[in-house]
PDB file of C-alpha atoms and ligand atoms in Angstrom:
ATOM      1  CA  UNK I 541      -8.321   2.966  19.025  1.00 60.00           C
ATOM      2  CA  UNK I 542      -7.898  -0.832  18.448  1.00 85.00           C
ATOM      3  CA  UNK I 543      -8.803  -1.129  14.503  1.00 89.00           C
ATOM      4  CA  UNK I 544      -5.708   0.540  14.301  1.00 94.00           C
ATOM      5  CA  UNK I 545      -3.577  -2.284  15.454  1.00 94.00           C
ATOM      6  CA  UNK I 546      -5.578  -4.606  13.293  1.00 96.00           C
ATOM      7  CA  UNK I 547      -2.485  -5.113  11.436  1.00 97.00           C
ATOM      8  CA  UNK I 548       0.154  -6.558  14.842  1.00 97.00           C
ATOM      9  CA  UNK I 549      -2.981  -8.363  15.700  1.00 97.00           C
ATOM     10  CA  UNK I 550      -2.632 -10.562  12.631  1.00 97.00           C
ATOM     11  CA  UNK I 551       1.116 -10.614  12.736  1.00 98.00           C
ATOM     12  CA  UNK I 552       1.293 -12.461  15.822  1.00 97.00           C
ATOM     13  CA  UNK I 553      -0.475 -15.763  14.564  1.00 98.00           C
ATOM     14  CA  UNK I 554       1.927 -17.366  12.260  1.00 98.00           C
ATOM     15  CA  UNK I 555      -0.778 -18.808  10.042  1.00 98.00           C
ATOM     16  CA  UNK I 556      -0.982 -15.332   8.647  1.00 98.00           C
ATOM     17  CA  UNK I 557       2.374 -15.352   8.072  1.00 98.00           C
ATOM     18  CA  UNK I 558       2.739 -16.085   4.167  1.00 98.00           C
ATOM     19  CA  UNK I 559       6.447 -15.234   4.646  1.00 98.00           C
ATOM     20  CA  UNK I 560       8.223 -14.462   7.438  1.00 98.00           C
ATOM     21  CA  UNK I 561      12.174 -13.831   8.064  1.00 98.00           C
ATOM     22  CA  UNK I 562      14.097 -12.115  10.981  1.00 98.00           C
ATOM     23  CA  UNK I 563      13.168  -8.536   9.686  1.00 98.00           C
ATOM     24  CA  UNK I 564      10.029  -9.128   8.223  1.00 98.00           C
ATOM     25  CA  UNK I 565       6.804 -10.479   7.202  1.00 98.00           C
ATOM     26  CA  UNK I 566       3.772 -10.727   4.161  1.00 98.00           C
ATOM     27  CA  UNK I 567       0.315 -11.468   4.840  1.00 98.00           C
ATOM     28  CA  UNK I 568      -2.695 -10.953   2.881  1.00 98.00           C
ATOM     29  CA  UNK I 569      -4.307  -7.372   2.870  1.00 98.00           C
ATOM     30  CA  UNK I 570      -7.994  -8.678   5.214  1.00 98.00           C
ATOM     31  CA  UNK I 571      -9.785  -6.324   2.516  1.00 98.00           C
ATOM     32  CA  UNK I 572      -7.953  -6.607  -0.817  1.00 98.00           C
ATOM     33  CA  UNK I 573      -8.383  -3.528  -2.961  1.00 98.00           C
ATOM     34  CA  UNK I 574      -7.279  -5.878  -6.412  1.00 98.00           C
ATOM     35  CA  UNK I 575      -6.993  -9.627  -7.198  1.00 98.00           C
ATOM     36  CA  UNK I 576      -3.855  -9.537  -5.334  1.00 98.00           C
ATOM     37  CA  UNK I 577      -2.593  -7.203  -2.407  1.00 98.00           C
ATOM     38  CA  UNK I 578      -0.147  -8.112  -0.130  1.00 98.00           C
ATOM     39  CA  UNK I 579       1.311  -5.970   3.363  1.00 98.00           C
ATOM     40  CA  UNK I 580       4.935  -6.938   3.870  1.00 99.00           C
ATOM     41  CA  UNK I 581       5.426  -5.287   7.585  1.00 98.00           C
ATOM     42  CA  UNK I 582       8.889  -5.292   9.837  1.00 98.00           C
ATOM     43  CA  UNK I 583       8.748  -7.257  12.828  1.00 98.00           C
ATOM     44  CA  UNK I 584      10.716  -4.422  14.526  1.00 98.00           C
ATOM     45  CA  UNK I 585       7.720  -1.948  16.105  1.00 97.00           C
ATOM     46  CA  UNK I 586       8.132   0.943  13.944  1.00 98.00           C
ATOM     47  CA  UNK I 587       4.502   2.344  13.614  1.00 98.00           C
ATOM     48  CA  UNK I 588       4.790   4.393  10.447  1.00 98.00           C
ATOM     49  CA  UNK I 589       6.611   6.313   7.681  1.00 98.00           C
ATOM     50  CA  UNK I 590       6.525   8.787  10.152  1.00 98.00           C
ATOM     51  CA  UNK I 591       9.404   6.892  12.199  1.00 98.00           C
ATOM     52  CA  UNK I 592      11.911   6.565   9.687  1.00 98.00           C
ATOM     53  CA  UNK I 593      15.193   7.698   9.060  1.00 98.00           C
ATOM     54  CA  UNK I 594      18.285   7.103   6.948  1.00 98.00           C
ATOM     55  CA  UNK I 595      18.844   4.631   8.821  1.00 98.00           C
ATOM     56  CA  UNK I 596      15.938   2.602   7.895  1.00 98.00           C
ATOM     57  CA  UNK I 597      16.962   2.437   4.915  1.00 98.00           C
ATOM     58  CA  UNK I 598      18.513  -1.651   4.579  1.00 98.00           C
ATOM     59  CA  UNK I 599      15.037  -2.192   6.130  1.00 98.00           C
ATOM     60  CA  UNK I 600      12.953  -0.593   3.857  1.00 98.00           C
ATOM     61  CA  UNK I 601      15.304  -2.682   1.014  1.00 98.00           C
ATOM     62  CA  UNK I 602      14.444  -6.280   2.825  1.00 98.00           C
ATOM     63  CA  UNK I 603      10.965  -5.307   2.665  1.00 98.00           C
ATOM     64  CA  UNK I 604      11.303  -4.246  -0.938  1.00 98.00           C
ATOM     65  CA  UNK I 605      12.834  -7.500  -1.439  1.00 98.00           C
ATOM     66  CA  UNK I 606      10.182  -9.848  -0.047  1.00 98.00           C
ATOM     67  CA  UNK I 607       7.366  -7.781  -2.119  1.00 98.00           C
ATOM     68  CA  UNK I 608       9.561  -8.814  -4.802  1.00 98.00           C
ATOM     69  CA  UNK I 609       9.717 -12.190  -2.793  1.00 98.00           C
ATOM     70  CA  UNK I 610       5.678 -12.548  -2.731  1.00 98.00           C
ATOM     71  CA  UNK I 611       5.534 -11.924  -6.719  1.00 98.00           C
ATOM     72  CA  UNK I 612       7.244 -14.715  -7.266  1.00 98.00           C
ATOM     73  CA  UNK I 613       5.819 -17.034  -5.305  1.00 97.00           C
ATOM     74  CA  UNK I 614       2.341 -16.085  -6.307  1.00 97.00           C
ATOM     75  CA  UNK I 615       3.592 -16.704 -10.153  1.00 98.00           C
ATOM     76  CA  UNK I 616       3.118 -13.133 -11.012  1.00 98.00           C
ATOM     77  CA  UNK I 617       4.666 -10.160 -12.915  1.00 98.00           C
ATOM     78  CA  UNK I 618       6.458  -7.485 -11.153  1.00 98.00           C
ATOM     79  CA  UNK I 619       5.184  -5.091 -13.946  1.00 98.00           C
ATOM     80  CA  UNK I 620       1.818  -5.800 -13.161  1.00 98.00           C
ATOM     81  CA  UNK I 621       2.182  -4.394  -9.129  1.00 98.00           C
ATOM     82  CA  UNK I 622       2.100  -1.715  -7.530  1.00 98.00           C
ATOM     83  CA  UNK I 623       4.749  -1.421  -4.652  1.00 98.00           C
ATOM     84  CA  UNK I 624       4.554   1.489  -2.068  1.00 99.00           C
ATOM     85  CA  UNK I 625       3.372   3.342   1.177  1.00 99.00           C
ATOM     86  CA  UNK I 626      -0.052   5.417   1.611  1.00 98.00           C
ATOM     87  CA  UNK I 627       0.836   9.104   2.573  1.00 98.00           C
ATOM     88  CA  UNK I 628      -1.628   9.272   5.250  1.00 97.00           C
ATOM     89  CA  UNK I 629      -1.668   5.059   6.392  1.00 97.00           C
ATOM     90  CA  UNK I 630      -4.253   4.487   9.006  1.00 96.00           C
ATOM     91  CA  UNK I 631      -3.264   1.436  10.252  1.00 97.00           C
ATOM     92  CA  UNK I 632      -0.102   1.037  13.255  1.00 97.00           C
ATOM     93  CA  UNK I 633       3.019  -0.846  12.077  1.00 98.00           C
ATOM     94  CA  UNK I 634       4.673   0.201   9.315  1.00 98.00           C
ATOM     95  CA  UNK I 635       3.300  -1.909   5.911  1.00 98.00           C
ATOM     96  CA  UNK I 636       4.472  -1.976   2.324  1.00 98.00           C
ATOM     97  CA  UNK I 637       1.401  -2.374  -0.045  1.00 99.00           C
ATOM     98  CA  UNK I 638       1.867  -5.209  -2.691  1.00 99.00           C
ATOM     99  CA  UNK I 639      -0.969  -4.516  -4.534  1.00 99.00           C
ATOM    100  CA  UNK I 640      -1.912  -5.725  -8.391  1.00 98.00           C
ATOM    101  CA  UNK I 641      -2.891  -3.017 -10.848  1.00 98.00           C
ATOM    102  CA  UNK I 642      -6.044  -4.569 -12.083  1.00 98.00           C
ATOM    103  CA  UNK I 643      -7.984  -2.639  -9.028  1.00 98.00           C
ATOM    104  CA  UNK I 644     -10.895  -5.922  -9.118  1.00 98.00           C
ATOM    105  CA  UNK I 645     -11.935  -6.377  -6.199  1.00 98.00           C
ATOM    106  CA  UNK I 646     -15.001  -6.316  -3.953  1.00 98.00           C
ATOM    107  CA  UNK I 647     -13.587  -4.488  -1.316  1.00 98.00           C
ATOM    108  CA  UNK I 648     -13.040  -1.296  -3.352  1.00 98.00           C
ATOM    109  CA  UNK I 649     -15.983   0.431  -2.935  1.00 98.00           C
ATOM    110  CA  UNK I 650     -15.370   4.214  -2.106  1.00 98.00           C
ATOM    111  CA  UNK I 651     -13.343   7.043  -4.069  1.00 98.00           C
ATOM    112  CA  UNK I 652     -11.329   7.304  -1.022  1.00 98.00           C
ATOM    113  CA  UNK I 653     -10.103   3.837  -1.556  1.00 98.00           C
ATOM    114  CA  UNK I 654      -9.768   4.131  -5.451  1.00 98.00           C
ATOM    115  CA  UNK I 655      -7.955   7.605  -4.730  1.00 98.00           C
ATOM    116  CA  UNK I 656      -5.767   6.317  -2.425  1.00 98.00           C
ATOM    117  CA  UNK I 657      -3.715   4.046  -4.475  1.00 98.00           C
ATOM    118  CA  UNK I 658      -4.035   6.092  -7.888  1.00 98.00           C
ATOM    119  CA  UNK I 659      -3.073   9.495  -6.785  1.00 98.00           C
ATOM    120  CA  UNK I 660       0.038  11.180  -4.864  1.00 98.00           C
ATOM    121  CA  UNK I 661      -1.328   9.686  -1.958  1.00 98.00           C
ATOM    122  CA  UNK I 662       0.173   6.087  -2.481  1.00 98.00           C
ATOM    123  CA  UNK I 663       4.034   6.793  -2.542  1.00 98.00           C
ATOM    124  CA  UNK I 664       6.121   4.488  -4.610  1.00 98.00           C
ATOM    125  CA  UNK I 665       8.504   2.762  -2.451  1.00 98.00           C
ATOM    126  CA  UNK I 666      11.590   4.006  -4.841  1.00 98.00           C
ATOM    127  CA  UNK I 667      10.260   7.407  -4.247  1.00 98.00           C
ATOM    128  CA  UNK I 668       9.757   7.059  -0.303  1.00 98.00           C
ATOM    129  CA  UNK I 669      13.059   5.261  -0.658  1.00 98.00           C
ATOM    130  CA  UNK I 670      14.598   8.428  -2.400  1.00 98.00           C
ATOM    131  CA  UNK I 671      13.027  11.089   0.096  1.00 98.00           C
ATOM    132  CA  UNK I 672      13.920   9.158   3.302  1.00 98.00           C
ATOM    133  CA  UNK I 673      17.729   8.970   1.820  1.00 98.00           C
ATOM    134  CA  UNK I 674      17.873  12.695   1.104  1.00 98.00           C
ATOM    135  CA  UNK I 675      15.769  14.042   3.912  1.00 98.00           C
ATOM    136  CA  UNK I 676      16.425  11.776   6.855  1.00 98.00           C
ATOM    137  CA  UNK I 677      12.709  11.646   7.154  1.00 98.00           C
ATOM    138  CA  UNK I 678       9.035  11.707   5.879  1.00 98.00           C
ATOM    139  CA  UNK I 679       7.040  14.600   5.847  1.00 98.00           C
ATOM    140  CA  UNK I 680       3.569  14.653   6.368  1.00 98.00           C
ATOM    141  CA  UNK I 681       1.373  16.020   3.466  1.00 98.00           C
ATOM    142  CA  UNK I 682      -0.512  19.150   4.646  1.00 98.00           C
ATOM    143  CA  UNK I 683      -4.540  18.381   5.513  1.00 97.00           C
ATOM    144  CA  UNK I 684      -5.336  20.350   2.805  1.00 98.00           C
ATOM    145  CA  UNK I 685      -4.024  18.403  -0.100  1.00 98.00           C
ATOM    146  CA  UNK I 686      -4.850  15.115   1.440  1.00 98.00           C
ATOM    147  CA  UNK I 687      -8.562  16.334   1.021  1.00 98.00           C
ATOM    148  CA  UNK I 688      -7.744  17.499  -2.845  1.00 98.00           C
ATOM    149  CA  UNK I 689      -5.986  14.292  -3.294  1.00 98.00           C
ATOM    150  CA  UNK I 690      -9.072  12.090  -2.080  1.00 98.00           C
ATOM    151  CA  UNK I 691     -11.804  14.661  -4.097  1.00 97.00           C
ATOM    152  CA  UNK I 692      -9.885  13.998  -7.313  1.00 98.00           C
ATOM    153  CA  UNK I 693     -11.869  12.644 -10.839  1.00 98.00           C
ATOM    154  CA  UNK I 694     -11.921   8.955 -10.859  1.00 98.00           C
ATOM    155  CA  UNK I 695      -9.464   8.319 -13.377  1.00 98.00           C
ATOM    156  CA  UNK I 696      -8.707   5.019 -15.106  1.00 98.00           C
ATOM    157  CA  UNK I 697      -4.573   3.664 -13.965  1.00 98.00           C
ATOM    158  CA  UNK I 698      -4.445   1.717 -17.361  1.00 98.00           C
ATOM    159  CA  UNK I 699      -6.441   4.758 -20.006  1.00 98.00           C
ATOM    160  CA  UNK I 700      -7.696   8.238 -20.925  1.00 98.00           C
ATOM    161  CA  UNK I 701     -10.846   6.813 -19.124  1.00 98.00           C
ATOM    162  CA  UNK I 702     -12.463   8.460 -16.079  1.00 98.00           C
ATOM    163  CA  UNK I 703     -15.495   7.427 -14.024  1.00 98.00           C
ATOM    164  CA  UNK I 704     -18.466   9.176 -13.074  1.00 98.00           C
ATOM    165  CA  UNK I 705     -18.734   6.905 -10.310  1.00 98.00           C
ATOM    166  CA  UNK I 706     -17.267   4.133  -8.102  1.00 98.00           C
ATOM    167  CA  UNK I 707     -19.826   1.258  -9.939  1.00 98.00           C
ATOM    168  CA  UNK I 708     -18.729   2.733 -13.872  1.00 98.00           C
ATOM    169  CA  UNK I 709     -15.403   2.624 -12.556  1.00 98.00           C
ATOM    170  CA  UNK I 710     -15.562  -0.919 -11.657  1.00 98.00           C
ATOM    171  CA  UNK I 711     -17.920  -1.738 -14.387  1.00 98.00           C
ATOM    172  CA  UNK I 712     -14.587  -0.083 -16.785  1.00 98.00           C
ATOM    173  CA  UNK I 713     -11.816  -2.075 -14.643  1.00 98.00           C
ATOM    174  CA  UNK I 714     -13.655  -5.417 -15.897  1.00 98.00           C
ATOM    175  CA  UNK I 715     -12.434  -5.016 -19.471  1.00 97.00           C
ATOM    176  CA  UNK I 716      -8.911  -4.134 -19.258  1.00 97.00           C
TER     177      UNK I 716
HETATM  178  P1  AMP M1272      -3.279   1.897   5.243  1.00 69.18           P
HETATM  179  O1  AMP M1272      -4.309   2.816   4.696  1.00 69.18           O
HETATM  180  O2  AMP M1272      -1.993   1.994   4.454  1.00 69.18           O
HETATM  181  O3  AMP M1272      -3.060   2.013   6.728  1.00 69.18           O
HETATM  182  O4  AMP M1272      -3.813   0.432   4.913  1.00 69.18           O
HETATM  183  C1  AMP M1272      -4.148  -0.540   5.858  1.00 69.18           C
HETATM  184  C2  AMP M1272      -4.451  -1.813   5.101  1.00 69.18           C
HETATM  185  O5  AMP M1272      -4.660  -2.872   6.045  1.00 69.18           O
HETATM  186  C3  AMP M1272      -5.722  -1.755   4.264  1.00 69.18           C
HETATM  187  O6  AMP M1272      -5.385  -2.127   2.921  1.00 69.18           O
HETATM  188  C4  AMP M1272      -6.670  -2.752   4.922  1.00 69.18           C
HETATM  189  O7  AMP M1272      -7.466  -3.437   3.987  1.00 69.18           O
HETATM  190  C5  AMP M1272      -5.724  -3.698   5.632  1.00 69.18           C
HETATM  191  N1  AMP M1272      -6.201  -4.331   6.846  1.00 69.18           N
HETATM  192  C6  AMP M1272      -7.008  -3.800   7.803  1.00 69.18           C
HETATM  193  N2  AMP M1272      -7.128  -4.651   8.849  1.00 69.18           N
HETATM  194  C7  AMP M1272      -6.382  -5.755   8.542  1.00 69.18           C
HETATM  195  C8  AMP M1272      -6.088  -6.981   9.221  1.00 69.18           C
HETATM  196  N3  AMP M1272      -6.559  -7.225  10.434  1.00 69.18           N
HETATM  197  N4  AMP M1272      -5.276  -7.882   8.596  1.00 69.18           N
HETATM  198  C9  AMP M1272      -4.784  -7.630   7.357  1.00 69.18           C
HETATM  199  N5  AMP M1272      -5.013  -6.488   6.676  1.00 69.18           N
HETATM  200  C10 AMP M1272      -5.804  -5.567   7.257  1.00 69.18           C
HETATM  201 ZN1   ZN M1273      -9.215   2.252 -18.452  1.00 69.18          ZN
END
């Protein structure tokens, strides 16, 4: 399907390229899920999580390093990101989310999108970082609880709060 390589599409016109290196590169997410989110993707052809092993693991720290990189630059806090992989991505090329807590955006308009960065289904890169280093890869997560992840309560990342819907959720995100 070619929405899936939406992602090496954009890659390959440097204009996109916010910052590039010999490993890697950070472009803007098309459809940003929160005033700032950022994809920081190797240049090597490694199409998911799903490909990695130990020894990705001095990759997976450059591209930690230019999310750190893309912080900066932007003027931002690192303690106001969050930095990690979806467990189920569905686009090809490997890409690190950079993505700002505040969750404003217009493009975040389903529970599936809210639910995918505020549940087990976004994995912190530390975490991934942790798993790939003791496991020498990355498990899938079973159908199952992908589905129970996604049909979770739309609860607040910053409060007690949780929405009865995707418009009181955004209506809520305004006022943090
Ligand atoms: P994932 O669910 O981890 O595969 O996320 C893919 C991300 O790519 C989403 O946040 C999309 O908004 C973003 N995206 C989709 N197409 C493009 C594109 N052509 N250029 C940049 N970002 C894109
Ligand atoms: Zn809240």
């Amino acid at each position: 399907m070619s929405w899936q390589t939406g992602l090496i599409k954009t890659i390959l016109d440097p204009a996109n390229l916010i910052i590039s290196t010999d490993i890697a590169v950070v472009i803007a997410d098309k459809y940003p899920k929160a005033r700032h989110h950022y994809l920081v993707l190797p240049k090597e052809d490694i199409a998911s999580i799903f490909q990695l092993n130990r020894k990705h693991l001095p990759l997976l720290e450059e591209l930690h390093l230019l999310a750190r990189n893309i912080i900066e630059v932007r003027g931002e806090c690192f303690e106001s990101f969050r930095i990690g992989f979806h467990a189920q991505p569905s686009m090809q090329r490997l890409h690190l989310h950079v993505i700002s807590k505040d969750f404003v955006s217009s493009w975040l308009k389903t529970k599936k999108h809210w639910n995918s960065f505020n549940t087990p289904l976004f994995i912190p890169y530390e975490a991934l970082y942790e798993d790939l280093g003791k496991n020498d890869k990355i498990e899938r997560l079973p159908k199952a609880k992908v589905e129970e992840l996604l049909s979770k309560p739309l609860a607040c990342n910053q409060c007690e709060f949780v929405a009865k819907n995707i418009p009181s959720l955004k209506e809520h995100l305004l006022q943090h």
